mmCIF file of N, CA, C and O in Angstrom:
data_model
loop_
_atom_site.group_PDB
_atom_site.id
_atom_site.type_symbol
_atom_site.label_atom_id
_atom_site.label_comp_id
_atom_site.label_asym_id
_atom_site.label_seq_id
_atom_site.Cartn_x
_atom_site.Cartn_y
_atom_site.Cartn_z
ATOM 1 N N MET A 260 -25.630 -98.326 -147.425
ATOM 2 C CA MET A 260 -25.925 -99.732 -147.435
ATOM 3 C C MET A 260 -25.620 -100.054 -146.042
ATOM 4 O O MET A 260 -24.616 -100.019 -145.353
ATOM 5 N N ALA A 261 -26.541 -101.116 -145.496
ATOM 6 C CA ALA A 261 -26.636 -101.552 -144.209
ATOM 7 C C ALA A 261 -25.458 -102.802 -144.306
ATOM 8 O O ALA A 261 -25.270 -103.569 -145.130
ATOM 9 N N ALA A 262 -24.994 -102.963 -143.062
ATOM 10 C CA ALA A 262 -24.082 -104.075 -142.794
ATOM 11 C C ALA A 262 -24.649 -105.463 -142.932
ATOM 12 O O ALA A 262 -25.718 -105.368 -142.280
ATOM 13 N N VAL A 263 -24.106 -106.425 -143.461
ATOM 14 C CA VAL A 263 -24.527 -107.754 -143.349
ATOM 15 C C VAL A 263 -24.001 -108.411 -142.227
ATOM 16 O O VAL A 263 -22.877 -108.364 -141.928
ATOM 17 N N LYS A 264 -24.864 -108.914 -141.510
ATOM 18 C CA LYS A 264 -24.572 -109.635 -140.144
ATOM 19 C C LYS A 264 -24.302 -111.130 -140.688
ATOM 20 O O LYS A 264 -25.148 -111.719 -141.334
ATOM 21 N N ARG A 265 -23.409 -111.861 -140.262
ATOM 22 C CA ARG A 265 -23.112 -113.191 -140.382
ATOM 23 C C ARG A 265 -23.506 -113.952 -138.997
ATOM 24 O O ARG A 265 -23.043 -113.731 -138.035
ATOM 25 N N VAL A 266 -24.229 -115.053 -139.274
ATOM 26 C CA VAL A 266 -24.435 -115.867 -137.947
ATOM 27 C C VAL A 266 -23.871 -117.396 -138.317
ATOM 28 O O VAL A 266 -23.992 -117.884 -139.456
ATOM 29 N N THR A 267 -23.215 -117.888 -137.407
ATOM 30 C CA THR A 267 -22.677 -119.301 -137.345
ATOM 31 C C THR A 267 -23.646 -119.976 -136.499
ATOM 32 O O THR A 267 -23.690 -119.605 -135.230
ATOM 33 N N MET A 268 -23.873 -121.103 -136.910
ATOM 34 C CA MET A 268 -24.857 -122.059 -136.244
ATOM 35 C C MET A 268 -24.158 -123.458 -136.199
ATOM 36 O O MET A 268 -23.555 -123.773 -137.202
ATOM 37 N N ARG A 269 -24.233 -124.095 -135.116
ATOM 38 C CA ARG A 269 -23.586 -125.440 -135.011
ATOM 39 C C ARG A 269 -24.588 -126.386 -134.237
ATOM 40 O O ARG A 269 -25.438 -125.977 -133.373
ATOM 41 N N HIS A 270 -24.419 -127.584 -134.635
ATOM 42 C CA HIS A 270 -25.505 -128.598 -134.177
ATOM 43 C C HIS A 270 -24.910 -129.047 -132.631
ATOM 44 O O HIS A 270 -23.838 -129.464 -132.658
ATOM 45 N N VAL A 271 -25.661 -128.843 -131.645
ATOM 46 C CA VAL A 271 -25.344 -129.394 -130.335
ATOM 47 C C VAL A 271 -26.159 -130.644 -129.980
ATOM 48 O O VAL A 271 -27.348 -130.350 -129.864
ATOM 49 N N PRO A 272 -25.744 -131.938 -129.848
ATOM 50 C CA PRO A 272 -26.506 -132.943 -129.512
ATOM 51 C C PRO A 272 -27.085 -132.863 -128.310
ATOM 52 O O PRO A 272 -26.259 -132.468 -127.192
ATOM 53 N N HIS A 273 -28.251 -133.343 -127.923
ATOM 54 C CA HIS A 273 -28.997 -133.301 -126.677
ATOM 55 C C HIS A 273 -29.447 -134.596 -126.464
ATOM 56 O O HIS A 273 -29.581 -135.578 -127.332
ATOM 57 N N LYS A 274 -29.765 -134.948 -125.205
ATOM 58 C CA LYS A 274 -30.385 -136.177 -124.773
ATOM 59 C C LYS A 274 -31.374 -135.933 -123.695
ATOM 60 O O LYS A 274 -31.292 -134.771 -122.892
ATOM 61 N N ILE A 275 -32.467 -136.707 -123.531
ATOM 62 C CA ILE A 275 -33.382 -136.542 -122.475
ATOM 63 C C ILE A 275 -33.370 -137.734 -121.585
ATOM 64 O O ILE A 275 -33.027 -138.746 -121.710
ATOM 65 N N LEU A 276 -33.359 -137.241 -120.199
ATOM 66 C CA LEU A 276 -33.182 -138.266 -119.084
ATOM 67 C C LEU A 276 -34.267 -138.003 -118.101
ATOM 68 O O LEU A 276 -34.960 -136.935 -117.932
ATOM 69 N N GLU A 277 -34.525 -138.910 -117.339
ATOM 70 C CA GLU A 277 -35.587 -138.666 -116.193
ATOM 71 C C GLU A 277 -34.787 -137.883 -115.251
ATOM 72 O O GLU A 277 -33.632 -138.042 -114.863
ATOM 73 N N HIS A 278 -35.662 -136.933 -114.687
ATOM 74 C CA HIS A 278 -35.072 -135.799 -113.767
ATOM 75 C C HIS A 278 -34.599 -136.816 -112.556
ATOM 76 O O HIS A 278 -35.388 -137.488 -111.853
ATOM 77 N N PRO A 279 -33.420 -136.370 -111.861
ATOM 78 C CA PRO A 279 -32.820 -137.182 -110.850
ATOM 79 C C PRO A 279 -33.643 -137.014 -109.480
ATOM 80 O O PRO A 279 -33.558 -137.687 -108.707
ATOM 81 N N ASP A 280 -34.342 -135.756 -109.537
ATOM 82 C CA ASP A 280 -34.942 -135.430 -108.242
ATOM 83 C C ASP A 280 -36.296 -135.701 -108.061
ATOM 84 O O ASP A 280 -37.067 -135.608 -107.098
ATOM 85 N N ALA A 281 -36.882 -136.316 -109.153
ATOM 86 C CA ALA A 281 -38.363 -136.486 -109.286
ATOM 87 C C ALA A 281 -38.745 -138.020 -109.214
ATOM 88 O O ALA A 281 -38.088 -138.972 -109.618
ATOM 89 N N ASP A 282 -39.934 -138.384 -108.621
ATOM 90 C CA ASP A 282 -40.286 -139.484 -108.574
ATOM 91 C C ASP A 282 -41.130 -140.170 -109.648
ATOM 92 O O ASP A 282 -41.793 -139.194 -110.378
ATOM 93 N N VAL A 283 -41.081 -141.324 -110.057
ATOM 94 C CA VAL A 283 -41.773 -141.849 -111.101
ATOM 95 C C VAL A 283 -43.048 -142.459 -110.374
ATOM 96 O O VAL A 283 -43.145 -143.009 -109.407
ATOM 97 N N LYS A 284 -44.261 -142.226 -110.931
ATOM 98 C CA LYS A 284 -45.549 -142.578 -110.499
ATOM 99 C C LYS A 284 -46.140 -143.599 -111.501
ATOM 100 O O LYS A 284 -46.056 -143.500 -112.698
ATOM 101 N N HIS A 285 -46.871 -144.575 -110.833
ATOM 102 C CA HIS A 285 -47.633 -145.525 -111.828
ATOM 103 C C HIS A 285 -49.128 -145.549 -111.250
ATOM 104 O O HIS A 285 -49.437 -145.446 -110.071
ATOM 105 N N ARG A 286 -49.857 -145.871 -112.161
ATOM 106 C CA ARG A 286 -51.243 -146.148 -111.832
ATOM 107 C C ARG A 286 -51.829 -146.828 -113.080
ATOM 108 O O ARG A 286 -51.329 -147.045 -114.254
ATOM 109 N N ALA A 287 -53.199 -147.376 -112.966
ATOM 110 C CA ALA A 287 -53.882 -148.152 -114.009
ATOM 111 C C ALA A 287 -55.255 -147.823 -113.990
ATOM 112 O O ALA A 287 -55.936 -147.429 -112.795
ATOM 113 N N LYS A 288 -55.984 -148.205 -115.019
ATOM 114 C CA LYS A 288 -57.365 -147.962 -115.269
ATOM 115 C C LYS A 288 -57.878 -149.000 -115.984
ATOM 116 O O LYS A 288 -57.443 -149.450 -116.936
ATOM 117 N N CYS A 289 -59.116 -149.643 -115.339
ATOM 118 C CA CYS A 289 -59.765 -150.723 -115.990
ATOM 119 C C CYS A 289 -60.456 -150.194 -117.273
ATOM 120 O O CYS A 289 -61.154 -149.224 -117.370
ATOM 121 N N ARG A 290 -60.375 -151.046 -118.382
ATOM 122 C CA ARG A 290 -60.741 -150.604 -119.699
ATOM 123 C C ARG A 290 -62.264 -150.951 -119.852
ATOM 124 O O ARG A 290 -63.045 -150.502 -120.675
ATOM 125 N N ASP A 291 -62.690 -151.684 -118.891
ATOM 126 C CA ASP A 291 -64.061 -152.222 -118.867
ATOM 127 C C ASP A 291 -65.101 -151.387 -117.996
ATOM 128 O O ASP A 291 -66.328 -150.944 -118.394
ATOM 129 N N CYS A 292 -64.585 -151.009 -116.908
ATOM 130 C CA CYS A 292 -65.607 -150.374 -115.818
ATOM 131 C C CYS A 292 -65.134 -149.045 -115.381
ATOM 132 O O CYS A 292 -65.813 -148.118 -114.788
ATOM 133 N N GLY A 293 -63.803 -148.710 -115.639
ATOM 134 C CA GLY A 293 -63.410 -147.561 -115.304
ATOM 135 C C GLY A 293 -62.606 -147.560 -113.835
ATOM 136 O O GLY A 293 -62.280 -146.281 -113.267
ATOM 137 N N TRP A 294 -62.592 -148.688 -113.141
ATOM 138 C CA TRP A 294 -61.985 -148.701 -111.957
ATOM 139 C C TRP A 294 -60.474 -148.208 -112.067
ATOM 140 O O TRP A 294 -59.948 -148.344 -113.116
ATOM 141 N N ARG A 295 -60.076 -147.522 -110.978
ATOM 142 C CA ARG A 295 -58.654 -147.109 -110.985
ATOM 143 C C ARG A 295 -57.877 -147.533 -109.973
ATOM 144 O O ARG A 295 -58.416 -147.504 -108.698
ATOM 145 N N SER A 296 -56.653 -147.852 -110.046
ATOM 146 C CA SER A 296 -55.702 -148.073 -108.991
ATOM 147 C C SER A 296 -55.293 -146.778 -108.325
ATOM 148 O O SER A 296 -55.405 -145.554 -108.844
ATOM 149 N N ARG A 297 -54.716 -146.794 -107.355
ATOM 150 C CA ARG A 297 -54.135 -145.520 -106.499
ATOM 151 C C ARG A 297 -52.817 -145.296 -107.232
ATOM 152 O O ARG A 297 -52.195 -146.253 -107.615
ATOM 153 N N GLU A 298 -52.441 -144.079 -107.447
ATOM 154 C CA GLU A 298 -51.192 -143.759 -107.790
ATOM 155 C C GLU A 298 -50.127 -143.979 -106.735
ATOM 156 O O GLU A 298 -50.236 -143.676 -105.620
ATOM 157 N N THR A 299 -49.031 -144.724 -107.252
ATOM 158 C CA THR A 299 -47.894 -144.897 -106.442
ATOM 159 C C THR A 299 -46.555 -145.055 -107.115
ATOM 160 O O THR A 299 -46.617 -145.097 -108.217
ATOM 161 N N LYS A 300 -45.569 -144.925 -106.122
ATOM 162 C CA LYS A 300 -44.116 -145.061 -106.641
ATOM 163 C C LYS A 300 -43.917 -146.675 -107.034
ATOM 164 O O LYS A 300 -42.972 -146.915 -107.815
ATOM 165 N N ASP A 301 -44.552 -147.543 -106.496
ATOM 166 C CA ASP A 301 -44.368 -149.005 -106.735
ATOM 167 C C ASP A 301 -45.119 -149.400 -107.871
ATOM 168 O O ASP A 301 -46.446 -149.850 -107.651
ATOM 169 N N SER A 302 -44.382 -150.022 -109.037
ATOM 170 C CA SER A 302 -45.089 -150.493 -109.899
ATOM 171 C C SER A 302 -45.807 -151.914 -109.774
ATOM 172 O O SER A 302 -46.778 -152.155 -110.217
ATOM 173 N N ARG A 303 -45.242 -152.483 -108.828
ATOM 174 C CA ARG A 303 -45.625 -153.945 -108.413
ATOM 175 C C ARG A 303 -47.090 -153.875 -107.612
ATOM 176 O O ARG A 303 -47.885 -154.649 -107.781
ATOM 177 N N ALA A 304 -47.122 -152.667 -106.848
ATOM 178 C CA ALA A 304 -48.463 -152.556 -106.161
ATOM 179 C C ALA A 304 -49.451 -152.321 -107.101
ATOM 180 O O ALA A 304 -50.655 -152.827 -106.873
ATOM 181 N N VAL A 305 -49.214 -151.666 -108.238
ATOM 182 C CA VAL A 305 -50.196 -151.285 -109.280
ATOM 183 C C VAL A 305 -50.641 -152.753 -109.930
ATOM 184 O O VAL A 305 -51.883 -153.145 -110.324
ATOM 185 N N ASP A 306 -49.504 -153.631 -110.285
ATOM 186 C CA ASP A 306 -49.777 -155.072 -110.900
ATOM 187 C C ASP A 306 -50.670 -155.820 -109.919
ATOM 188 O O ASP A 306 -51.844 -156.492 -110.471
ATOM 189 N N VAL A 307 -50.360 -155.758 -108.595
ATOM 190 C CA VAL A 307 -51.290 -156.537 -107.702
ATOM 191 C C VAL A 307 -52.714 -155.916 -107.733
ATOM 192 O O VAL A 307 -53.620 -156.849 -107.763
ATOM 193 N N ALA A 308 -52.727 -154.634 -107.718
ATOM 194 C CA ALA A 308 -54.289 -154.197 -107.516
ATOM 195 C C ALA A 308 -54.991 -154.557 -108.823
ATOM 196 O O ALA A 308 -56.102 -154.910 -108.776
ATOM 197 N N CYS A 309 -54.329 -154.476 -110.124
ATOM 198 C CA CYS A 309 -54.923 -155.017 -111.397
ATOM 199 C C CYS A 309 -55.407 -156.543 -111.304
ATOM 200 O O CYS A 309 -56.571 -156.744 -111.658
ATOM 201 N N MET A 310 -54.548 -157.199 -110.680
ATOM 202 C CA MET A 310 -54.844 -158.721 -110.385
ATOM 203 C C MET A 310 -56.044 -159.005 -109.713
ATOM 204 O O MET A 310 -56.810 -159.722 -109.967
ATOM 205 N N GLU A 311 -55.842 -158.221 -108.495
ATOM 206 C CA GLU A 311 -57.132 -158.416 -107.531
ATOM 207 C C GLU A 311 -58.399 -157.807 -108.204
ATOM 208 O O GLU A 311 -59.409 -158.628 -107.918
ATOM 209 N N HIS A 312 -58.351 -156.896 -108.924
ATOM 210 C CA HIS A 312 -59.411 -156.261 -109.787
ATOM 211 C C HIS A 312 -60.154 -157.408 -110.557
ATOM 212 O O HIS A 312 -61.145 -157.741 -110.761
ATOM 213 N N THR A 313 -59.024 -158.072 -111.366
ATOM 214 C CA THR A 313 -59.600 -159.022 -112.469
ATOM 215 C C THR A 313 -59.973 -160.118 -111.568
ATOM 216 O O THR A 313 -61.178 -160.771 -111.951
ATOM 217 N N GLY A 314 -59.592 -160.651 -110.592
ATOM 218 C CA GLY A 314 -60.176 -161.548 -109.739
ATOM 219 C C GLY A 314 -61.477 -161.365 -109.210
ATOM 220 O O GLY A 314 -62.559 -162.287 -109.112
ATOM 221 N N ARG A 315 -61.786 -160.306 -108.838
ATOM 222 C CA ARG A 315 -63.266 -159.672 -108.399
ATOM 223 C C ARG A 315 -64.184 -159.390 -109.481
ATOM 224 O O ARG A 315 -65.271 -159.757 -109.398
ATOM 225 N N SER A 316 -63.794 -159.113 -110.494
ATOM 226 C CA SER A 316 -64.698 -158.494 -111.602
ATOM 227 C C SER A 316 -64.619 -159.437 -112.909
ATOM 228 O O SER A 316 -65.491 -159.356 -113.697
ATOM 229 N N GLY A 317 -63.606 -159.985 -113.122
ATOM 230 C CA GLY A 317 -63.328 -160.796 -114.389
ATOM 231 C C GLY A 317 -62.808 -159.983 -115.535
ATOM 232 O O GLY A 317 -62.465 -160.385 -116.561
ATOM 233 N N HIS A 318 -62.547 -158.655 -115.232
ATOM 234 C CA HIS A 318 -62.163 -157.718 -116.280
ATOM 235 C C HIS A 318 -60.671 -157.792 -116.315
ATOM 236 O O HIS A 318 -59.874 -157.825 -115.085
ATOM 237 N N ASN A 319 -59.999 -158.061 -117.512
ATOM 238 C CA ASN A 319 -58.584 -158.146 -117.586
ATOM 239 C C ASN A 319 -57.910 -157.160 -118.649
ATOM 240 O O ASN A 319 -56.901 -157.425 -118.910
ATOM 241 N N SER A 320 -58.396 -156.100 -118.615
ATOM 242 C CA SER A 320 -57.586 -155.131 -119.633
ATOM 243 C C SER A 320 -57.763 -153.834 -119.078
ATOM 244 O O SER A 320 -58.598 -153.273 -118.663
ATOM 245 N N PHE A 321 -56.295 -153.357 -118.919
ATOM 246 C CA PHE A 321 -56.230 -152.136 -118.127
ATOM 247 C C PHE A 321 -55.386 -151.131 -118.981
ATOM 248 O O PHE A 321 -54.563 -151.602 -120.026
ATOM 249 N N ARG A 322 -55.340 -150.083 -118.648
ATOM 250 C CA ARG A 322 -54.490 -148.846 -119.278
ATOM 251 C C ARG A 322 -53.578 -148.448 -118.248
ATOM 252 O O ARG A 322 -53.983 -148.153 -117.099
ATOM 253 N N ARG A 323 -52.186 -148.532 -118.379
ATOM 254 C CA ARG A 323 -51.287 -148.312 -117.551
ATOM 255 C C ARG A 323 -50.650 -146.934 -117.767
ATOM 256 O O ARG A 323 -50.455 -146.533 -118.932
ATOM 257 N N HIS A 324 -50.549 -146.141 -116.603
ATOM 258 C CA HIS A 324 -50.092 -144.760 -116.885
ATOM 259 C C HIS A 324 -48.648 -144.764 -116.104
ATOM 260 O O HIS A 324 -48.634 -145.274 -114.881
ATOM 261 N N ARG A 325 -47.468 -144.271 -116.579
ATOM 262 C CA ARG A 325 -46.367 -144.089 -115.899
ATOM 263 C C ARG A 325 -45.958 -142.782 -116.086
ATOM 264 O O ARG A 325 -45.940 -142.161 -117.329
ATOM 265 N N THR A 326 -45.755 -141.899 -114.942
ATOM 266 C CA THR A 326 -45.505 -140.429 -115.128
ATOM 267 C C THR A 326 -44.274 -140.152 -114.598
ATOM 268 O O THR A 326 -43.890 -140.694 -113.494
ATOM 269 N N SER A 327 -43.419 -139.553 -115.243
ATOM 270 C CA SER A 327 -42.091 -139.078 -114.818
ATOM 271 C C SER A 327 -41.736 -137.779 -115.293
ATOM 272 O O SER A 327 -42.421 -137.230 -116.086
ATOM 273 N N TYR A 328 -40.730 -136.980 -114.800
ATOM 274 C CA TYR A 328 -40.356 -135.760 -115.087
ATOM 275 C C TYR A 328 -38.973 -136.066 -115.626
ATOM 276 O O TYR A 328 -38.215 -136.742 -115.258
ATOM 277 N N GLU A 329 -38.772 -135.190 -116.980
ATOM 278 C CA GLU A 329 -37.611 -135.310 -117.743
ATOM 279 C C GLU A 329 -37.003 -134.066 -117.693
ATOM 280 O O GLU A 329 -37.364 -133.042 -117.469
ATOM 281 N N VAL A 330 -35.654 -134.198 -118.141
ATOM 282 C CA VAL A 330 -34.672 -132.983 -118.248
ATOM 283 C C VAL A 330 -33.920 -133.264 -119.690
ATOM 284 O O VAL A 330 -33.480 -134.366 -119.730
ATOM 285 N N VAL A 331 -33.863 -132.179 -120.345
ATOM 286 C CA VAL A 331 -32.864 -132.196 -121.528
ATOM 287 C C VAL A 331 -31.708 -131.653 -121.207
ATOM 288 O O VAL A 331 -31.420 -130.703 -120.497
ATOM 289 N N VAL A 332 -30.652 -132.526 -121.675
ATOM 290 C CA VAL A 332 -29.137 -131.970 -121.259
ATOM 291 C C VAL A 332 -28.250 -132.115 -122.557
ATOM 292 O O VAL A 332 -28.621 -132.973 -123.374
ATOM 293 N N ARG A 333 -27.243 -131.335 -122.571
ATOM 294 C CA ARG A 333 -26.284 -131.610 -123.687
ATOM 295 C C ARG A 333 -25.655 -133.026 -123.617
ATOM 296 O O ARG A 333 -25.445 -133.408 -122.481
ATOM 297 N N ALA A 334 -25.547 -133.628 -124.729
ATOM 298 C CA ALA A 334 -24.935 -134.922 -124.676
ATOM 299 C C ALA A 334 -23.368 -134.945 -124.798
ATOM 300 O O ALA A 334 -22.895 -135.923 -124.801
ATOM 301 N N GLU A 335 -22.770 -133.788 -124.515
ATOM 302 C CA GLU A 335 -21.359 -133.629 -124.498
ATOM 303 C C GLU A 335 -20.884 -134.393 -123.210
ATOM 304 O O GLU A 335 -21.271 -134.157 -122.174
#
């Protein structure tokens, strides 16, 4: 008869954080014409670019993108 192996499992809480060594990038795309802002670390620069585009085109609907890198760590 084969030996029965017993396994003990425990729940280990984790959390997800922005990676401390990675930059957060921002950009936007006009939902009317497809115009795109340049990707930058400066969120306010994207805001200004969108407002300038609205002033020139009258388009006022944008999709914002925020890209970051994450790391999962134990919450202990």
